[in-house]
CSV table of C-alpha atoms in Angstrom, one decimal:
chain,number,residue,atom,x,y,z
A,1,THR,CA,101.0,218.3,5.2
A,2,ARG,CA,98.6,219.9,8.0
A,3,ASN,CA,96.6,218.1,10.2
A,4,GLY,CA,94.1,219.5,12.6
A,5,GLU,CA,91.1,218.9,14.1
A,6,PHE,CA,87.2,220.5,14.2
A,7,THR,CA,83.6,220.0,15.8
A,8,SER,CA,80.4,220.5,14.2
A,9,THR,CA,77.2,220.7,16.1
A,10,TYR,CA,73.7,218.7,14.2
A,11,GLY,CA,70.7,219.1,16.3
A,12,ASP,CA,71.9,218.5,19.9
A,13,VAL,CA,74.9,215.9,19.1
A,14,GLN,CA,78.2,217.2,18.3
A,15,HIS,CA,80.4,215.6,16.3
A,16,TYR,CA,84.6,215.4,16.1
A,17,PHE,CA,86.6,215.3,12.6
A,18,GLU,CA,90.1,214.5,11.8
A,19,THR,CA,91.6,216.7,8.9
A,20,ARG,CA,94.5,216.4,6.8
A,21,MET,CA,95.0,218.9,3.7
A,22,VAL,CA,98.6,217.2,1.6
A,23,ARG,CA,99.4,219.1,-1.2
A,24,PHE,CA,97.9,217.8,-4.7
A,25,THR,CA,99.3,219.7,-7.4
A,26,LYS,CA,101.3,222.7,-7.5
A,27,ASN,CA,98.2,224.7,-7.0
A,28,SER,CA,95.7,222.6,-5.4
A,29,ALA,CA,95.9,220.7,-2.3
A,30,LEU,CA,93.8,217.6,-0.9
A,31,VAL,CA,91.8,217.5,2.1
A,32,LEU,CA,90.8,214.9,3.9
A,33,ILE,CA,88.5,214.9,6.5
A,34,ARG,CA,86.9,211.6,8.6
A,35,ASP,CA,84.3,211.6,11.1
A,36,ILE,CA,85.4,210.1,14.5
A,37,SER,CA,83.3,210.2,17.1
A,38,GLU,CA,82.5,207.1,18.0
A,39,GLN,CA,86.7,207.3,18.8
A,40,LYS,CA,86.3,210.7,20.9
A,41,GLN,CA,83.2,209.3,22.4
A,42,ALA,CA,85.2,205.6,23.6
A,43,ASN,CA,88.0,207.9,24.5
A,44,ALA,CA,85.2,210.0,27.0
A,45,LYS,CA,84.4,206.8,28.5
A,46,VAL,CA,87.6,205.4,29.0
A,47,PHE,CA,88.8,208.7,31.0
A,48,ARG,CA,85.5,208.4,32.8
A,49,LEU,CA,85.9,205.2,33.9
A,50,ALA,CA,89.7,206.3,34.6
A,51,PHE,CA,89.2,209.1,36.5
A,52,TYR,CA,85.6,209.8,38.2
A,53,ASP,CA,83.3,207.9,40.4
A,54,THR,CA,80.7,206.3,38.3
A,55,LEU,CA,78.0,206.0,41.6
A,56,THR,CA,78.3,209.8,42.2
A,57,GLY,CA,79.6,211.4,38.7
A,58,LEU,CA,82.1,212.9,41.5
A,59,PRO,CA,86.1,212.7,40.7
A,60,ASN,CA,87.5,209.4,41.8
A,61,ARG,CA,91.1,208.7,44.4
A,62,GLN,CA,92.9,209.0,41.2
A,63,SER,CA,91.5,211.6,40.1
A,64,PHE,CA,91.7,213.8,43.7
A,65,LEU,CA,95.4,212.1,44.0
A,66,THR,CA,96.2,213.8,41.2
A,67,ARG,CA,94.4,217.2,41.1
A,68,LEU,CA,96.7,217.2,44.9
A,69,SER,CA,100.3,216.5,43.3
A,70,GLU,CA,99.2,220.4,41.1
A,71,ALA,CA,97.9,221.9,43.8
A,72,ILE,CA,101.1,220.6,46.0
A,73,ARG,CA,103.3,221.9,43.3
A,74,ASP,CA,101.3,225.5,42.6
A,75,ALA,CA,101.9,226.6,46.1
A,76,GLU,CA,105.7,225.7,46.5
A,77,VAL,CA,105.9,228.0,43.8
A,78,CYS,CA,103.4,230.4,44.9
A,79,LYS,CA,104.2,230.0,48.5
A,80,LYS,CA,100.2,229.9,49.4
A,81,MET,CA,98.2,227.6,51.5
A,82,LEU,CA,96.1,225.0,51.1
A,83,SER,CA,94.1,222.5,53.1
A,84,ILE,CA,92.1,218.8,52.6
A,85,LEU,CA,89.2,217.7,54.2
A,86,TYR,CA,89.2,214.2,55.0
A,87,LEU,CA,85.3,213.3,55.0
A,88,ASP,CA,83.7,210.0,56.8
A,89,LEU,CA,80.0,209.0,57.2
A,90,ASP,CA,79.9,208.2,60.8
A,91,ASN,CA,78.8,203.9,61.7
A,92,PHE,CA,77.5,204.0,57.9
A,93,LYS,CA,78.9,200.0,57.3
A,94,ARG,CA,75.4,198.9,59.3
A,95,ILE,CA,73.0,200.7,57.0
A,96,ASN,CA,74.3,198.5,54.0
A,97,ASP,CA,75.0,196.1,56.4
A,98,SER,CA,70.9,195.7,57.5
A,99,LEU,CA,69.5,197.8,55.1
A,100,GLY,CA,71.2,196.7,52.0
A,101,HIS,CA,73.3,198.3,49.4
A,102,SER,CA,70.7,199.7,47.6
A,103,LEU,CA,69.6,201.9,49.8
A,104,GLY,CA,73.0,202.8,51.2
A,105,ASP,CA,74.1,203.9,47.1
A,106,GLU,CA,71.0,206.3,47.5
A,107,LEU,CA,71.6,208.0,51.0
A,108,LEU,CA,75.7,208.1,49.3
A,109,LYS,CA,74.4,209.8,46.3
A,110,THR,CA,72.2,212.4,48.4
A,111,ILE,CA,74.5,212.6,50.5
A,112,SER,CA,77.4,213.6,47.0
A,113,THR,CA,74.9,216.2,46.0
A,114,ARG,CA,75.0,217.7,49.4
A,115,ILE,CA,78.6,218.3,50.0
A,116,GLU,CA,79.3,219.5,46.1
A,117,LYS,CA,76.4,222.3,46.9
A,118,CYS,CA,78.5,222.8,50.0
A,119,VAL,CA,81.6,223.2,48.3
A,120,ARG,CA,80.5,224.9,45.0
A,121,GLY,CA,78.1,227.0,46.5
A,122,ASP,CA,77.9,230.9,45.0
A,123,ASP,CA,77.5,232.5,48.1
A,124,TYR,CA,80.6,230.6,49.6
A,125,VAL,CA,82.8,231.4,46.5
A,126,ALA,CA,81.9,235.0,46.3
A,127,ARG,CA,82.7,235.7,49.8
A,128,PHE,CA,85.7,234.7,49.3
A,129,GLY,CA,87.0,235.9,46.1
A,130,ARG,CA,88.2,232.1,44.6
A,131,SER,CA,87.1,230.6,41.6
A,132,GLN,CA,85.0,227.1,41.6
A,133,SER,CA,88.1,225.5,40.2
A,134,ALA,CA,90.4,226.6,43.5
A,135,LEU,CA,88.5,223.2,45.3
A,136,GLN,CA,87.3,220.1,44.4
A,137,LEU,CA,85.2,217.4,45.5
A,138,ALA,CA,86.2,213.8,45.0
A,139,ARG,CA,85.0,209.9,46.6
A,140,LEU,CA,87.6,207.7,47.7
A,141,GLY,CA,85.6,205.1,48.2
A,142,GLY,CA,82.8,203.5,50.1
A,143,ASP,CA,81.9,206.4,52.5
A,144,GLU,CA,84.8,208.8,52.2
A,145,PHE,CA,85.1,212.1,50.6
A,146,THR,CA,87.8,214.4,50.3
A,147,ILE,CA,87.7,218.7,49.9
A,148,LEU,CA,90.7,220.1,47.9
A,149,ILE,CA,90.8,224.3,49.4
A,150,GLN,CA,93.8,225.8,47.1
A,151,ASP,CA,94.7,229.4,47.5
A,152,LEU,CA,94.4,229.9,51.0
A,153,GLU,CA,94.3,233.3,53.4
A,154,SER,CA,93.2,231.9,56.2
A,155,ILE,CA,92.1,228.5,57.9
A,156,ASP,CA,88.9,230.3,58.6
A,157,GLU,CA,87.5,230.0,55.2
A,158,VAL,CA,88.4,225.5,55.8
A,159,ARG,CA,86.2,226.4,59.4
A,160,GLU,CA,84.1,227.4,57.0
A,161,VAL,CA,83.3,224.5,54.6
A,162,ALA,CA,83.9,222.2,57.5
A,163,ALA,CA,80.9,223.5,59.2
A,164,ARG,CA,78.6,224.1,56.1
A,165,ILE,CA,79.0,220.5,55.0
A,166,THR,CA,78.5,219.0,58.7
A,167,GLY,CA,75.2,221.4,58.7
A,168,ALA,CA,74.3,219.6,55.0
A,169,VAL,CA,74.7,216.2,55.7
A,170,SER,CA,73.6,215.8,58.8
A,171,GLU,CA,70.1,217.2,57.7
A,172,PRO,CA,67.4,214.6,57.5
A,173,ILE,CA,67.2,212.5,54.4
A,174,LEU,CA,64.1,210.3,53.2
A,175,ILE,CA,64.1,207.8,50.9
A,176,ASP,CA,60.8,204.7,50.9
A,177,GLY,CA,59.3,206.6,54.0
A,178,LYS,CA,62.4,206.0,56.2
A,179,GLU,CA,63.9,208.9,58.0
A,180,PHE,CA,67.6,208.5,57.7
A,181,VAL,CA,70.4,211.1,59.6
A,182,ILE,CA,73.9,210.6,58.8
A,183,THR,CA,76.3,212.6,60.5
A,184,PRO,CA,80.3,213.3,59.2
A,185,SER,CA,83.5,213.1,60.7
A,186,ILE,CA,86.2,215.4,59.4
A,187,GLY,CA,89.9,215.8,59.2
A,188,ILE,CA,92.0,218.7,58.2
A,189,ALA,CA,95.2,219.0,57.1
A,190,ASN,CA,96.9,221.8,55.7
A,191,TYR,CA,99.8,222.8,54.3
A,192,PRO,CA,103.0,223.1,54.7
A,193,GLU,CA,102.6,222.6,58.1
A,194,ASP,CA,100.7,219.4,58.3
A,195,GLY,CA,102.7,217.3,55.2
A,196,THR,CA,104.4,219.2,52.0
A,197,ASP,CA,103.9,215.6,49.7
A,198,ILE,CA,100.4,213.9,48.9
A,199,ASP,CA,101.4,210.8,51.6
A,200,SER,CA,101.4,212.9,54.2
A,201,LEU,CA,98.3,215.3,54.4
A,202,VAL,CA,96.2,212.7,53.6
A,203,MET,CA,97.1,210.7,56.8
A,204,ASN,CA,97.6,213.5,58.6
A,205,ALA,CA,93.8,214.1,57.7
A,206,ASP,CA,92.8,211.1,58.2
A,207,THR,CA,94.2,210.7,61.5
A,208,ALA,CA,92.8,213.6,61.9
A,209,MET,CA,89.3,212.6,60.7
A,210,TYR,CA,89.6,209.5,63.4
């Protein structure tokens, strides 16, 4: 008996199929094919809800902590540095309290897009010769974000990212004819000098941010 899966695209829609091949007679086999597209879509939706933020589409806290755990393990084996940046938007609660959460959500989406462009900018990636997978942005919740940077050669790389983010986030944002200027506070913790486990790194980055 052989089991497998394959995909096939019709128009713009990708379908998933499960196959099961069993011996039928001495010289033939029976192949059973079942469309499992709905099951795959449901699984993907559950995965996104578990590991991605619904407002911004960024990885969430659970996804970040999982990735950080893997990154620490890799850094320990390869004797490499890594850093996490803990970012909080200054006085953001005042906007939600005075102007409502709908406007606050629009600001958060704009800011998350700006941060993502800083972290994944082609010029930054090319300049330091790293892959996109070595940088991960996540939204922890509320107005808190984290950035994980792996395979560091120098702390200057981290300062570069922090400076780019500060400049981008601080640019005025225009929504419904109103101009907003949001400034970030950023704390940095480096592995291994500021901690060798998840809890100590996150706590020290959070403390540095304050």
